[in-house]
Short mmCIF file of C-alpha atoms and ligand atoms in Angstrom, two decimals:
data_model
loop_
_atom_site.label_atom_id
_atom_site.label_comp_id
_atom_site.label_asym_id
_atom_site.label_seq_id
_atom_site.Cartn_x
_atom_site.Cartn_y
_atom_site.Cartn_z
CA MET A 1 30.45 -38.22 51.89
CA ASN A 2 33.53 -36.44 52.77
CA SER A 3 36.59 -38.27 51.17
CA PRO A 4 38.68 -40.33 53.48
CA VAL A 5 41.68 -38.65 54.75
CA PRO A 6 44.68 -40.99 54.64
CA ALA A 7 46.08 -40.96 58.09
CA ALA A 8 49.63 -41.55 56.57
CA GLY A 9 49.38 -38.34 54.37
CA ARG A 10 47.69 -36.38 57.19
CA ALA A 11 49.60 -33.22 58.65
CA ALA A 12 49.76 -33.69 62.37
CA GLY A 13 47.19 -31.42 63.79
CA ALA A 14 45.12 -31.15 60.79
CA THR A 15 41.34 -30.44 62.07
CA TRP A 16 40.50 -29.01 58.70
CA SER A 17 38.75 -26.38 59.98
CA ALA A 18 39.79 -22.73 60.57
CA THR A 19 39.14 -19.10 60.13
CA ALA A 20 41.40 -16.34 59.60
CA CYS A 21 40.95 -12.53 58.50
CA ALA A 22 43.25 -10.25 57.12
CA HIS A 23 43.37 -6.61 56.05
CA PRO A 24 43.75 -5.05 52.60
CA ASN A 25 47.37 -3.04 52.42
CA ILE A 26 47.73 0.20 50.44
CA ALA A 27 51.19 0.62 48.21
CA LEU A 28 53.01 3.41 48.43
CA VAL A 29 55.86 2.39 46.15
CA LYS A 30 53.59 0.06 43.60
CA TYR A 31 53.78 -3.22 42.20
CA TRP A 32 52.83 -3.27 38.71
CA GLY A 33 54.57 -6.17 36.57
CA LYS A 34 55.57 -9.70 36.87
CA ARG A 35 59.23 -11.34 36.59
CA ASP A 36 57.59 -14.88 36.02
CA LEU A 37 53.79 -15.42 35.50
CA ALA A 38 53.52 -18.88 36.79
CA LEU A 39 55.29 -18.28 39.88
CA ASN A 40 53.66 -14.82 40.24
CA LEU A 41 56.87 -13.18 41.00
CA PRO A 42 56.88 -9.53 40.94
CA ALA A 43 59.52 -7.35 38.73
CA THR A 44 59.94 -4.81 41.50
CA GLY A 45 59.77 -4.42 45.40
CA SER A 46 56.84 -2.36 46.66
CA LEU A 47 56.38 -0.66 50.06
CA SER A 48 52.53 -0.64 51.53
CA LEU A 49 50.83 0.04 54.79
CA THR A 50 48.28 -2.51 56.07
CA LEU A 51 44.92 -0.88 56.74
CA ASP A 52 42.50 -1.68 59.78
CA THR A 53 38.54 -1.65 59.37
CA LEU A 54 38.36 -3.23 56.09
CA GLN A 55 38.67 -6.60 56.25
CA SER A 56 38.51 -10.15 54.56
CA ARG A 57 37.66 -13.42 56.65
CA CYS A 58 38.15 -16.93 55.12
CA GLN A 59 36.43 -19.67 56.98
CA VAL A 60 37.57 -23.10 55.95
CA ALA A 61 35.66 -26.47 56.99
CA PRO A 62 35.10 -30.05 55.34
CA ALA A 63 32.53 -29.91 52.91
CA ALA A 64 28.93 -31.28 54.13
CA ASP A 65 27.60 -34.32 52.29
CA GLY A 66 25.84 -33.63 49.08
CA ASP A 67 27.58 -30.76 48.50
CA GLY A 68 28.75 -32.31 44.94
CA ASP A 69 32.41 -32.96 43.52
CA GLY A 70 35.40 -30.86 44.50
CA ASP A 71 35.87 -28.27 46.82
CA ILE A 72 33.00 -25.61 47.69
CA ILE A 73 34.32 -21.92 47.10
CA VAL A 74 31.89 -19.31 48.18
CA LEU A 75 32.88 -15.65 47.56
CA ASN A 76 30.63 -12.87 49.49
CA GLY A 77 28.26 -15.74 49.96
CA THR A 78 27.77 -16.59 46.34
CA VAL A 79 29.15 -20.19 44.86
CA ALA A 80 32.46 -18.78 42.89
CA ALA A 81 32.37 -19.82 39.31
CA GLY A 82 34.14 -19.84 36.13
CA ALA A 83 37.50 -17.94 36.32
CA GLN A 84 36.99 -16.93 39.90
CA ARG A 85 36.53 -20.31 41.07
CA ALA A 86 39.40 -21.50 39.13
CA ARG A 87 41.89 -18.93 40.68
CA LEU A 88 40.73 -19.70 44.28
CA ALA A 89 40.63 -23.48 43.57
CA THR A 90 44.35 -23.35 42.20
CA PHE A 91 45.42 -21.81 45.37
CA VAL A 92 43.71 -24.18 47.55
CA GLU A 93 45.38 -27.03 45.82
CA LEU A 94 48.80 -25.01 46.19
CA ALA A 95 48.23 -24.29 49.70
CA LEU A 96 47.67 -27.57 50.80
CA ALA A 97 50.04 -29.57 48.36
CA ASP A 98 52.49 -30.97 50.96
CA LEU A 99 49.95 -31.73 53.53
CA GLY A 100 49.03 -35.48 52.08
CA GLY A 101 45.64 -36.41 51.94
CA ARG A 102 42.58 -34.02 52.65
CA PRO A 103 38.99 -34.06 52.97
CA ARG A 104 36.81 -32.10 50.29
CA LEU A 105 36.43 -28.70 51.61
CA ARG A 106 34.12 -25.46 51.79
CA VAL A 107 35.76 -22.48 51.82
CA ALA A 108 34.02 -19.32 52.26
CA CYS A 109 35.50 -15.83 52.04
CA ASP A 110 33.70 -12.33 52.91
CA ASN A 111 34.82 -8.93 52.33
CA ASN A 112 33.29 -6.08 54.37
CA PHE A 113 34.22 -3.80 51.28
CA PRO A 114 33.82 -3.64 47.63
CA THR A 115 35.50 -6.63 45.88
CA GLY A 116 37.48 -6.42 42.93
CA ALA A 117 37.53 -2.13 42.53
CA GLY A 118 40.81 -1.47 43.47
CA LEU A 119 40.31 -1.90 46.88
CA ALA A 120 42.87 -4.53 47.11
CA SER A 121 40.63 -7.30 48.20
CA SER A 122 42.66 -9.77 46.60
CA ALA A 123 45.57 -8.90 48.75
CA SER A 124 43.32 -9.33 52.00
CA GLY A 125 41.73 -12.36 50.51
CA PHE A 126 44.46 -14.36 49.72
CA ALA A 127 46.38 -13.28 53.16
CA ALA A 128 43.39 -14.71 55.27
CA LEU A 129 42.79 -17.59 53.07
CA GLY A 130 46.51 -19.00 52.80
CA LEU A 131 46.55 -18.55 56.65
CA ALA A 132 43.34 -20.18 57.18
CA LEU A 133 44.12 -23.19 54.81
CA ARG A 134 47.51 -23.77 56.52
CA ALA A 135 45.96 -23.58 59.82
CA ALA A 136 43.32 -26.06 58.87
CA GLY A 137 45.92 -28.47 57.09
CA GLY A 138 47.89 -28.65 60.64
CA GLY A 139 51.01 -27.08 58.53
CA ALA A 140 50.97 -23.47 60.09
CA LEU A 141 54.03 -21.62 58.44
CA PRO A 142 56.61 -19.13 59.57
CA PRO A 143 55.24 -15.67 58.36
CA ALA A 144 58.14 -15.15 55.45
CA GLU A 145 57.00 -18.33 53.97
CA LEU A 146 53.26 -17.60 54.56
CA SER A 147 53.93 -14.37 52.64
CA ARG A 148 55.45 -16.38 49.89
CA LEU A 149 52.53 -18.74 49.55
CA CYS A 150 50.04 -15.87 49.50
CA ARG A 151 52.29 -14.23 46.80
CA ARG A 152 50.92 -17.21 44.67
CA GLY A 153 47.48 -16.18 45.00
CA SER A 154 48.17 -12.38 44.74
CA GLY A 155 51.32 -10.47 44.66
CA SER A 156 49.91 -8.18 47.21
CA ALA A 157 48.76 -10.73 49.63
CA ALA A 158 52.17 -11.35 50.45
CA ARG A 159 52.24 -8.03 52.04
CA SER A 160 48.99 -8.28 53.95
CA VAL A 161 50.39 -10.81 55.76
CA PHE A 162 51.90 -8.51 58.07
CA GLY A 163 50.74 -5.38 59.99
CA GLY A 164 51.96 -1.81 59.63
CA PHE A 165 54.41 -0.66 57.03
CA CYS A 166 56.12 -3.60 55.09
CA ARG A 167 58.45 -3.92 52.10
CA MET A 168 57.89 -6.47 49.47
CA ARG A 169 61.11 -8.25 47.93
CA ALA A 170 61.22 -8.57 44.33
CA GLY A 171 63.85 -11.28 44.96
CA GLU A 172 66.39 -12.51 42.09
CA ARG A 173 65.85 -16.45 42.21
CA PRO A 174 64.10 -18.17 39.40
CA ASP A 175 62.17 -20.28 42.10
CA GLY A 176 60.86 -17.04 43.69
CA ALA A 177 62.30 -18.19 47.10
CA ASP A 178 63.20 -14.50 47.86
CA ALA A 179 60.42 -13.02 46.84
CA PHE A 180 58.37 -12.61 49.94
CA ALA A 181 57.30 -9.41 52.25
CA GLU A 182 58.88 -8.43 55.69
CA PRO A 183 57.86 -5.89 58.23
CA LEU A 184 59.25 -2.35 57.91
CA ALA A 185 57.70 -0.83 60.88
CA GLY A 186 54.70 -1.86 63.17
CA PRO A 187 51.38 -0.01 63.10
CA GLU A 188 52.32 2.12 66.12
CA HIS A 189 55.27 3.56 64.70
CA TRP A 190 53.50 5.83 62.69
CA PRO A 191 49.73 6.32 63.15
CA LEU A 192 48.69 7.61 59.81
CA GLN A 193 45.17 7.66 58.65
CA VAL A 194 43.89 6.42 55.47
CA LEU A 195 40.45 8.02 53.96
CA VAL A 196 39.09 5.76 51.07
CA ALA A 197 37.23 8.00 48.75
CA ILE A 198 34.59 5.45 47.06
CA VAL A 199 33.51 6.65 43.57
CA GLN A 200 32.73 3.67 42.02
CA ARG A 201 31.22 0.15 43.55
CA GLY A 202 31.65 -2.17 40.62
CA ALA A 203 34.37 -4.48 39.80
CA LYS A 204 37.29 -2.92 37.39
CA ALA A 205 37.26 -3.74 33.53
CA VAL A 206 40.67 -5.23 33.66
CA GLY A 207 42.16 -7.14 36.77
CA SER A 208 45.52 -6.15 37.82
CA GLY A 209 47.13 -9.41 36.81
CA GLU A 210 45.91 -9.07 33.09
CA GLY A 211 46.48 -5.05 33.23
CA MET A 212 50.01 -5.58 34.19
CA GLU A 213 51.01 -8.38 31.88
CA ARG A 214 49.54 -5.98 29.15
CA SER A 215 51.82 -3.05 30.50
CA ARG A 216 54.81 -5.31 30.35
CA MET A 217 54.13 -6.47 26.54
CA THR A 218 52.97 -3.02 25.36
CA SER A 219 53.98 -0.04 27.32
CA PRO A 220 56.97 1.99 26.01
CA PHE A 221 57.30 3.08 29.83
CA TYR A 222 57.91 -0.18 31.35
CA ALA A 223 61.48 -0.59 31.18
CA ALA A 224 61.74 2.93 32.97
CA TRP A 225 59.29 1.72 35.42
CA CYS A 226 61.36 -1.20 36.57
CA ALA A 227 64.39 0.79 36.57
CA GLY A 228 63.08 3.46 39.07
CA ALA A 229 61.69 1.08 41.52
CA ALA A 230 64.98 0.41 43.74
CA GLY A 231 65.25 4.14 44.28
CA ASP A 232 61.70 4.75 45.25
CA LEU A 233 61.94 2.04 47.70
CA ALA A 234 64.66 3.43 49.34
CA ALA A 235 63.29 7.01 49.53
CA ALA A 236 59.78 5.62 50.88
CA ALA A 237 61.63 3.47 53.53
CA ALA A 238 63.77 6.17 54.86
CA ALA A 239 60.70 8.51 54.74
CA VAL A 240 58.86 5.70 56.73
CA GLN A 241 61.79 5.25 59.27
CA ALA A 242 62.13 9.04 59.89
CA ARG A 243 58.22 9.74 59.63
CA ASP A 244 58.87 12.16 57.21
CA PHE A 245 55.79 13.00 55.84
CA ALA A 246 56.79 15.38 52.97
CA ALA A 247 59.34 13.11 51.62
CA LEU A 248 56.95 10.20 51.97
CA ALA A 249 54.36 12.15 49.73
CA THR A 250 56.96 12.87 46.97
CA VAL A 251 57.95 9.61 46.54
CA ALA A 252 54.45 7.87 46.88
CA GLU A 253 52.68 10.40 44.77
CA HIS A 254 55.78 10.01 42.25
CA SER A 255 55.42 6.13 42.11
CA CYS A 256 51.56 6.26 41.89
CA LEU A 257 51.51 8.70 38.78
CA LYS A 258 54.33 6.92 37.21
CA MET A 259 52.22 3.57 37.05
CA PHE A 260 49.32 5.48 35.89
CA GLY A 261 51.58 6.52 32.85
CA VAL A 262 52.89 3.01 32.30
CA MET A 263 49.18 1.76 32.42
CA GLN A 264 47.80 4.75 29.94
CA ALA A 265 50.67 4.24 27.70
CA SER A 266 49.72 0.17 27.46
CA LEU A 267 47.81 -0.79 24.19
CA PRO A 268 44.74 -0.94 24.47
CA PRO A 269 45.32 1.63 27.41
CA LEU A 270 44.25 1.01 30.84
CA LEU A 271 42.41 3.86 31.85
CA TYR A 272 41.22 3.25 35.41
CA TRP A 273 40.17 6.73 36.47
CA SER A 274 36.82 8.25 36.60
CA PRO A 275 36.65 12.22 36.63
CA ALA A 276 35.95 12.29 40.19
CA THR A 277 39.36 10.34 40.58
CA LEU A 278 41.08 13.12 39.25
CA ALA A 279 38.99 15.88 41.08
CA LEU A 280 39.99 13.96 44.26
CA ILE A 281 43.59 14.20 43.30
CA ASP A 282 43.08 17.89 42.58
CA THR A 283 41.74 18.12 46.39
CA VAL A 284 44.37 16.21 48.04
CA ARG A 285 47.18 18.57 46.35
CA GLY A 286 45.28 21.93 47.33
CA LEU A 287 44.83 20.58 50.78
CA ARG A 288 48.43 20.07 51.04
CA ARG A 289 49.16 23.19 49.43
CA GLY A 290 47.11 24.35 52.41
CA GLY A 291 49.27 23.28 54.93
CA LEU A 292 47.75 19.62 55.56
CA ASP A 293 49.99 16.73 55.73
CA VAL A 294 48.04 14.66 53.24
CA LEU A 295 48.96 12.51 50.20
CA PHE A 296 47.05 10.90 47.47
CA THR A 297 47.43 7.06 46.09
CA CYS A 298 45.39 5.45 43.50
CA ASP A 299 45.39 1.71 42.70
CA ALA A 300 44.07 -0.25 39.75
CA GLY A 301 40.67 1.53 39.88
CA PRO A 302 39.00 4.78 40.40
CA GLN A 303 39.09 4.69 44.44
CA VAL A 304 41.62 7.41 45.78
CA LYS A 305 43.31 6.90 48.89
CA ALA A 306 44.14 9.82 51.18
CA ILE A 307 47.03 9.10 53.59
CA CYS A 308 47.33 11.66 56.23
CA THR A 309 48.10 12.44 59.81
CA PRO A 310 45.64 12.20 62.64
CA SER A 311 45.12 15.93 63.38
CA ALA A 312 44.57 16.51 59.39
CA ALA A 313 42.04 13.49 59.18
CA PRO A 314 38.67 15.28 59.90
CA ALA A 315 39.28 18.00 57.30
CA VAL A 316 40.46 15.90 54.86
CA ALA A 317 37.42 13.77 55.25
CA ARG A 318 35.12 16.54 54.85
CA ALA A 319 36.83 17.86 51.55
CA LEU A 320 37.00 14.16 50.04
CA ALA A 321 33.40 14.00 50.95
CA ALA A 322 32.39 17.12 49.05
CA VAL A 323 33.67 16.18 45.64
CA PRO A 324 31.11 15.48 43.23
CA GLY A 325 30.75 11.54 42.44
CA VAL A 326 32.16 10.55 45.89
CA LEU A 327 29.82 7.89 47.07
CA GLU A 328 31.36 7.31 50.51
CA VAL A 329 34.45 7.85 52.43
CA ILE A 330 35.70 5.12 54.56
CA GLY A 331 38.22 5.94 57.25
CA CYS A 332 40.91 3.51 58.24
CA GLY A 333 43.91 3.24 60.39
CA ILE A 334 46.76 1.33 60.27
CA GLY A 335 46.08 -2.43 60.95
CA GLY A 336 47.68 -5.40 62.07
CA GLY A 337 48.48 -8.29 60.22
CA ALA A 338 46.58 -11.57 59.10
CA GLN A 339 45.23 -13.48 62.10
CA LEU A 340 43.56 -16.64 62.97
CA LEU A 341 40.11 -16.04 64.43
CA GLU A 342 38.59 -18.30 67.04
CA PRO A 343 36.15 -21.36 66.08
C1 DP6 B 401 47.97 -1.61 41.39
O1 DP6 B 401 48.40 -8.26 44.02
O2 DP6 B 401 46.21 -7.64 42.62
O3 DP6 B 401 47.40 -2.66 43.68
O4 DP6 B 401 49.50 -10.45 41.82
O5 DP6 B 401 48.13 -10.38 39.67
O6 DP6 B 401 47.31 -10.42 41.80
P1 DP6 B 401 48.43 -10.07 41.29
O7 DP6 B 401 48.05 -8.69 41.35
P2 DP6 B 401 47.93 -7.93 42.69
O8 DP6 B 401 48.39 -6.14 42.08
C2 DP6 B 401 48.23 -5.30 42.88
C3 DP6 B 401 48.44 -3.79 42.01
C4 DP6 B 401 48.36 -2.65 42.82
C5 DP6 B 401 49.50 -1.94 43.17
C6 DP6 B 401 50.01 -2.53 44.58
O9 DP6 B 401 49.01 -2.95 45.23
O10 DP6 B 401 51.41 -2.63 44.53
#
């Protein structure tokens, strides 16, 4: 039996059923480090572009009879367990905490791309989940508040609430009220292409949250990394506004390589790259020297994302696919924000 929903605590309009989708985003100025673990507050701001094509979809519904105790959480078709379940279950509780009594829920999240492999599945996943949960509970939030909520699931999820280019504010307040993302420019502002070169399909050995905490505690470069973020953010925002590809390439690659410097100087070291990662970076740099507008970026995994102008995309895709070790190249454009889907 579903547990009864006390009428007094129930949010108006709660159906306890909703489906939402969201896309991953790729940071051009990276987030790597937290100023507060409990509230998941980033130490620095970040700037991202949201993809299309790759997508997380989360469906929330009352759990059917006989499904056992507690919420049922299903990730990519498998009932989640252990730390993965705990992280998702904590977020479900948090997202619905102010909405009063509720039934036991079945929450199913699916990604149409590899999970936990440095492709920002937590960003799209928690953005879709936050939106679906609030809609199901009849407590839809304005975008900035939704972003703040999704940040609690994953820092980068705060950015996937929005489409196009967006900026995450680190904020200063201890309660995190000022730590949320906001749109910088819509997808139509600068229709760049993103080519994701997949070199490994398994989940990464050290998750982002654990990795960034290790860097904060042990990397001798961590303080310098944080100190440089404001300048990188300003430069990247100006480059996006002006659609200045060369300027964006300079700041985005610098931010990416500085983050990997911090990671590699952590103890034990965080080595997310594979030989193919470096070969891909080299390829992108060669293409740019040859006159193409293309830049590289990587996240906590070995995949390389090449960001380029539409006219450069076919040549970039061919060059990436030819690098030994590349399993697949996925082409994306710039996508929209998290959205509810019809039942
Ligand atoms: C390397 O958002 O996954 O992709 O807040 O702990 O969930 P948590 O971390 P997460 O970290 C993303 C790190 C990154 C850089 C970025 O996306 O800015």
